[in-house]
Every structure is written in C-alpha cells, then in structure tokens.
C-alpha positions as a LaTeX table, in Angstrom:
\begin{tabular}{lrrr}
\hline
Residue & $x$ (\AA) & $y$ (\AA) & $z$ (\AA) \\
\hline
Met1 & 6.46 & 2.76 & $-5.18$ \\
Ile2 & 6.69 & $-0.63$ & $-6.10$ \\
Ala3 & 3.77 & $-2.33$ & $-5.42$ \\
His4 & 5.38 & $-6.35$ & $-7.26$ \\
Val5 & 7.79 & $-8.05$ & $-9.19$ \\
Arg6 & 7.23 & $-10.60$ & $-11.29$ \\
Gly7 & 10.39 & $-13.48$ & $-12.35$ \\
Gln8 & 12.80 & $-16.26$ & $-11.84$ \\
Val9 & 14.83 & $-16.70$ & $-7.93$ \\
Ala10 & 18.42 & $-16.19$ & $-8.82$ \\
Glu11 & 19.64 & $-16.15$ & $-5.84$ \\
Lys12 & 18.62 & $-17.05$ & $-2.03$ \\
Phe13 & 20.38 & $-16.44$ & 1.01 \\
Ala14 & 19.69 & $-15.03$ & 4.98 \\
Asn15 & 15.67 & $-14.84$ & 4.44 \\
Ser16 & 16.20 & $-13.23$ & 0.87 \\
Val17 & 16.17 & $-13.05$ & $-2.62$ \\
Ile18 & 17.09 & $-12.09$ & $-5.55$ \\
Ile19 & 14.24 & $-11.71$ & $-8.58$ \\
Asp20 & 15.98 & $-11.83$ & $-12.08$ \\
Val21 & 13.30 & $-9.56$ & $-13.48$ \\
Gln22 & 14.66 & $-9.24$ & $-17.20$ \\
Gly23 & 17.60 & $-9.08$ & $-16.47$ \\
Val24 & 17.16 & $-6.95$ & $-12.58$ \\
Gly25 & 18.32 & $-8.29$ & $-10.12$ \\
Tyr26 & 16.40 & $-6.75$ & $-7.43$ \\
Glu27 & 17.06 & $-8.06$ & $-3.54$ \\
Val28 & 13.37 & $-8.62$ & $-1.81$ \\
Gly29 & 13.40 & $-9.80$ & 1.72 \\
Leu30 & 10.85 & $-12.57$ & 2.99 \\
Thr31 & 9.14 & $-14.04$ & 5.53 \\
Ala32 & 11.17 & $-17.58$ & 6.71 \\
Ile33 & 8.15 & $-19.17$ & 5.97 \\
Asp34 & 8.03 & $-17.97$ & 2.14 \\
Phe35 & 11.96 & $-18.47$ & 2.23 \\
Glu36 & 11.68 & $-21.87$ & 2.63 \\
Asn37 & 9.03 & $-22.72$ & 0.02 \\
Leu38 & 11.37 & $-20.84$ & $-3.03$ \\
Asn39 & 13.21 & $-22.57$ & $-4.78$ \\
Leu40 & 16.07 & $-21.56$ & $-7.34$ \\
Asn41 & 15.00 & $-20.71$ & $-10.83$ \\
Asp42 & 11.40 & $-20.74$ & $-9.77$ \\
Asp43 & 8.91 & $-18.29$ & $-11.49$ \\
Val44 & 7.48 & $-16.53$ & $-8.25$ \\
Lys45 & 5.31 & $-13.08$ & $-8.37$ \\
Leu46 & 5.73 & $-11.30$ & $-4.97$ \\
Tyr47 & 3.95 & $-8.26$ & $-3.68$ \\
Thr48 & 6.66 & $-6.29$ & $-2.15$ \\
Tyr49 & 6.47 & $-3.46$ & 0.17 \\
His50 & 9.56 & $-0.33$ & $-0.63$ \\
His51 & 11.66 & 0.47 & 2.92 \\
Ile52 & 12.47 & 3.97 & 2.59 \\
Arg53 & 14.97 & 5.47 & 5.43 \\
Glu54 & 17.37 & 7.66 & 5.59 \\
Gln55 & 20.16 & 5.45 & 4.51 \\
Ala56 & 19.22 & 2.77 & 3.09 \\
Glu57 & 16.47 & 1.50 & 1.09 \\
Glu58 & 15.16 & $-1.97$ & 1.04 \\
Leu59 & 12.27 & $-4.32$ & $-0.62$ \\
Phe60 & 10.02 & $-6.83$ & 1.58 \\
Gly61 & 8.36 & $-9.50$ & $-0.38$ \\
Phe62 & 4.69 & $-11.86$ & 0.27 \\
Thr63 & 3.70 & $-14.48$ & $-1.84$ \\
Ser64 & $-0.11$ & $-13.26$ & $-1.07$ \\
Leu65 & $-1.18$ & $-10.05$ & $-0.83$ \\
Ala66 & $-3.22$ & $-10.63$ & 2.86 \\
Ala67 & 0.20 & $-10.75$ & 3.65 \\
Lys68 & 1.37 & $-7.38$ & 2.63 \\
Lys69 & $-1.48$ & $-5.96$ & 4.23 \\
Leu70 & $-1.20$ & $-7.51$ & 7.76 \\
Phe71 & 2.85 & $-6.33$ & 7.45 \\
Glu72 & 1.30 & $-2.84$ & 6.45 \\
Leu73 & $-1.11$ & $-3.07$ & 9.48 \\
Leu74 & 2.26 & $-4.44$ & 11.79 \\
Ile75 & 4.97 & $-1.46$ & 10.59 \\
Ser76 & 1.83 & 1.27 & 11.72 \\
Val77 & 2.14 & 0.20 & 15.59 \\
Gln78 & 4.54 & 2.32 & 17.11 \\
Gly79 & 8.09 & 0.33 & 17.89 \\
Ile80 & 7.40 & $-2.20$ & 15.11 \\
Gly81 & 9.79 & $-1.81$ & 12.18 \\
Pro82 & 9.53 & $-3.82$ & 8.66 \\
Lys83 & 12.83 & $-6.23$ & 10.46 \\
Ala84 & 10.06 & $-6.70$ & 14.40 \\
Ala85 & 7.27 & $-7.48$ & 11.25 \\
Met86 & 9.13 & $-9.70$ & 9.31 \\
Ser87 & 10.03 & $-11.41$ & 12.49 \\
Ile88 & 6.34 & $-12.05$ & 13.24 \\
Leu89 & 4.86 & $-12.71$ & 9.78 \\
Ser90 & 7.23 & $-15.80$ & 10.23 \\
Leu91 & 6.00 & $-17.39$ & 13.31 \\
Ala92 & 3.48 & $-19.18$ & 11.28 \\
Pro93 & 1.19 & $-18.70$ & 7.80 \\
Val94 & $-0.22$ & $-15.32$ & 7.92 \\
Glu95 & $-4.18$ & $-16.12$ & 8.94 \\
Glu96 & $-2.85$ & $-18.07$ & 11.97 \\
Val97 & $-0.84$ & $-14.45$ & 12.90 \\
Arg98 & $-3.94$ & $-13.28$ & 11.88 \\
Asn99 & $-5.86$ & $-15.21$ & 14.03 \\
Ala100 & $-3.21$ & $-15.00$ & 17.06 \\
Ile101 & $-3.49$ & $-10.77$ & 17.21 \\
Ala102 & $-7.44$ & $-10.79$ & 16.53 \\
Asn103 & $-7.60$ & $-13.33$ & 19.56 \\
Gln104 & $-5.54$ & $-10.74$ & 21.47 \\
Asp105 & $-2.51$ & $-13.56$ & 22.00 \\
Ser106 & 0.07 & $-11.02$ & 23.15 \\
Gly107 & 2.69 & $-13.92$ & 24.35 \\
Tyr108 & 1.86 & $-15.94$ & 20.78 \\
Ile109 & 3.24 & $-12.13$ & 19.44 \\
Ser110 & 5.77 & $-12.03$ & 21.70 \\
Lys111 & 7.44 & $-15.38$ & 20.51 \\
Ala112 & 8.91 & $-13.71$ & 17.24 \\
Ala113 & 12.95 & $-12.50$ & 17.34 \\
Gly114 & 13.37 & $-8.90$ & 18.32 \\
Val115 & 9.55 & $-8.53$ & 19.73 \\
Gly116 & 9.07 & $-8.18$ & 23.26 \\
Lys117 & 5.76 & $-8.36$ & 25.74 \\
Lys118 & 5.08 & $-4.74$ & 26.04 \\
Ser119 & 6.04 & $-4.29$ & 22.03 \\
Ala120 & 3.77 & $-7.31$ & 21.44 \\
Glu121 & 0.65 & $-5.92$ & 23.93 \\
Arg122 & 1.38 & $-2.86$ & 21.75 \\
Val123 & $-0.17$ & $-5.05$ & 18.91 \\
Ile124 & $-2.71$ & $-6.56$ & 20.21 \\
Val125 & $-4.29$ & $-3.42$ & 20.81 \\
Asp126 & $-3.45$ & $-1.62$ & 17.87 \\
Leu127 & $-4.80$ & $-4.20$ & 15.91 \\
Arg128 & $-7.10$ & $-6.68$ & 16.97 \\
Asp129 & $-10.10$ & $-4.10$ & 15.88 \\
Lys130 & $-8.10$ & $-4.07$ & 12.51 \\
Val131 & $-7.02$ & $-7.81$ & 11.66 \\
Gly132 & $-10.93$ & $-9.15$ & 11.39 \\
Leu133 & $-12.21$ & $-11.30$ & 13.36 \\
Pro134 & $-11.01$ & $-14.68$ & 14.43 \\
Thr135 & $-12.21$ & $-17.43$ & 12.12 \\
Tyr136 & $-9.97$ & $-20.19$ & 14.55 \\
Tyr137 & $-8.05$ & $-20.39$ & 17.69 \\
Gly138 & $-4.35$ & $-21.64$ & 17.75 \\
Arg139 & $-2.79$ & $-23.84$ & 15.61 \\
Lys140 & $-6.03$ & $-27.03$ & 15.23 \\
Ser141 & $-9.09$ & $-25.22$ & 14.81 \\
Ala142 & $-12.86$ & $-26.83$ & 15.17 \\
Pro143 & $-14.39$ & $-28.46$ & 12.89 \\
Glu144 & $-17.29$ & $-26.36$ & 12.06 \\
Gln145 & $-15.53$ & $-23.10$ & 12.08 \\
Gln146 & $-14.05$ & $-22.17$ & 8.43 \\
Ile147 & $-10.79$ & $-21.59$ & 7.88 \\
Leu148 & $-9.42$ & $-19.25$ & 5.53 \\
Gln149 & $-6.84$ & $-19.66$ & 4.02 \\
Ala150 & $-2.94$ & $-17.94$ & 3.96 \\
Asn151 & $-3.18$ & $-17.48$ & 0.33 \\
Asp152 & $-6.67$ & $-17.29$ & 0.07 \\
Glu153 & $-7.82$ & $-16.03$ & $-3.68$ \\
Ala154 & $-10.84$ & $-14.38$ & $-3.26$ \\
Leu155 & $-9.54$ & $-12.99$ & $-0.05$ \\
Asp156 & $-6.71$ & $-11.10$ & $-1.97$ \\
Ala157 & $-9.35$ & $-10.85$ & $-4.83$ \\
Leu158 & $-11.71$ & $-8.29$ & $-2.35$ \\
Met159 & $-8.35$ & $-6.41$ & $-0.64$ \\
Ala160 & $-7.69$ & $-5.94$ & $-4.18$ \\
Leu161 & $-10.96$ & $-3.79$ & $-5.10$ \\
Gly162 & $-10.98$ & $-1.56$ & $-1.56$ \\
Phe163 & $-11.09$ & $-4.21$ & 1.48 \\
Thr164 & $-9.50$ & $-3.63$ & 4.34 \\
Leu165 & $-8.45$ & $-6.93$ & 5.95 \\
Ala166 & $-10.92$ & $-7.04$ & 8.29 \\
Asp167 & $-13.23$ & $-6.72$ & 6.02 \\
Ala168 & $-12.23$ & $-9.11$ & 3.54 \\
Thr169 & $-12.39$ & $-11.49$ & 6.30 \\
Lys170 & $-15.98$ & $-10.67$ & 7.81 \\
Ala171 & $-17.04$ & $-10.00$ & 3.58 \\
Leu172 & $-15.89$ & $-14.79$ & 3.37 \\
Glu173 & $-17.24$ & $-15.81$ & 6.54 \\
Gly174 & $-19.53$ & $-18.19$ & 5.84 \\
Val175 & $-18.89$ & $-18.28$ & 2.74 \\
Asp176 & $-18.70$ & $-21.93$ & 1.05 \\
Ser177 & $-14.71$ & $-22.49$ & 0.73 \\
Gln178 & $-15.89$ & $-25.08$ & $-1.73$ \\
Leu179 & $-17.00$ & $-22.42$ & $-4.64$ \\
Ser180 & $-14.80$ & $-21.62$ & $-7.23$ \\
Val181 & $-12.55$ & $-18.15$ & $-6.50$ \\
Glu182 & $-14.97$ & $-15.81$ & $-8.74$ \\
Glu183 & $-18.11$ & $-17.56$ & $-7.05$ \\
Arg184 & $-16.68$ & $-17.13$ & $-3.78$ \\
Ile185 & $-16.29$ & $-13.41$ & $-4.66$ \\
Arg186 & $-19.39$ & $-12.62$ & $-5.53$ \\
Glu187 & $-20.62$ & $-14.23$ & $-2.81$ \\
Ala188 & $-18.88$ & $-11.84$ & $-0.63$ \\
Leu189 & $-19.82$ & $-9.09$ & $-2.49$ \\
Lys190 & $-24.28$ & $-9.90$ & $-1.72$ \\
Arg191 & $-23.47$ & $-9.78$ & 1.77 \\
Arg192 & $-22.19$ & $-6.57$ & 1.89 \\
\hline
\end{tabular}
C-alpha cells in the first residue's frame, strides 16, 4: 500500500499530476480543488489511496489526511466508486462536503458529476453518523460557531493517532482554534 508520496510536480493533465519522487514518476489523480492549487515544480506531499482493479491500478491523492479519510468513507458506500468519490470531493473543500453529509443535504451531494439522486441519498444514509457533527451549514457560517479548516493539522494528527473522522471532529469541537496545533491536540485528548 502506498500511503503517501512526497516529491515535485513534474506534469499536470486532466485532474491528475505526475509526482517525481527521486526519479520515479507516480501518476496521481486529484480532486479539482487540489489540482488547481498545485503548480508545476511545487514540492508536495500527497496522502494517497492505492486502488487496485482487475485491469488497472490507480493512485488517488489528497493534500490533507481528512480528505483521504472522507474519500475512504465515500467508496465504502455501495455504488460509489473512486471516480464518483473524487467528483463529490471536487464540489468544495473537504469540510464543506463533510458538513453537507452531516446535515443530510443529498441535493448538494447530487451536484457531483456522475452522482445521481439515489446515490447521493445512499451516501447520506450510510455516512451521516460516521462523519461527525456538522460544524456549520452551507457556505456561510454563523460567527458564533467554530469552523474546522480543510487542512486542519490538529484534525489530521488526531486521525493519525487512530481517531475516526467523526471522533476527531467531535474531540476538536469547542477547542479554541487560535491555539497552536500542539495545544489543540492536547485539549482534544483531555476532553476525550
């Protein structure tokens, strides 16, 4: 299993990039958001999911561990393959997609290319209890609510420690986002 790749973006084409890792090029499929944020010759670390099919092997990459974990949850839903999961994650930053699932907004999920109404409803039913509590609803958030960032290092660190996405989100709920990453992790672990 290839868990991550770290290297330089050598080429970009059609929502995938080739990452040069000490002379070996790995083609990695990306969400539209990650694809737009990467430039040629950028040094990057991508968390990867190695998908093996009967006739092909593919790597899907994510700039955050939270995005990878949500991808893994999405492909666990019957009828949602890696391409549909990438399409769902291309709708918006990972936290907004997670919130749409937590808020049971199947209309939002069905906007993804290749995802119909029934598939979107299946995603909601299967994952609403697995993604954690919503931190906000929609694109605009209430100022009194804490918003977890898409590339939240504390969230990624808790998941690296074995927390599920839902548990990590719940543990960080109410922890001051102005604290350092280490302090936020410490506070989250105390509340558990």
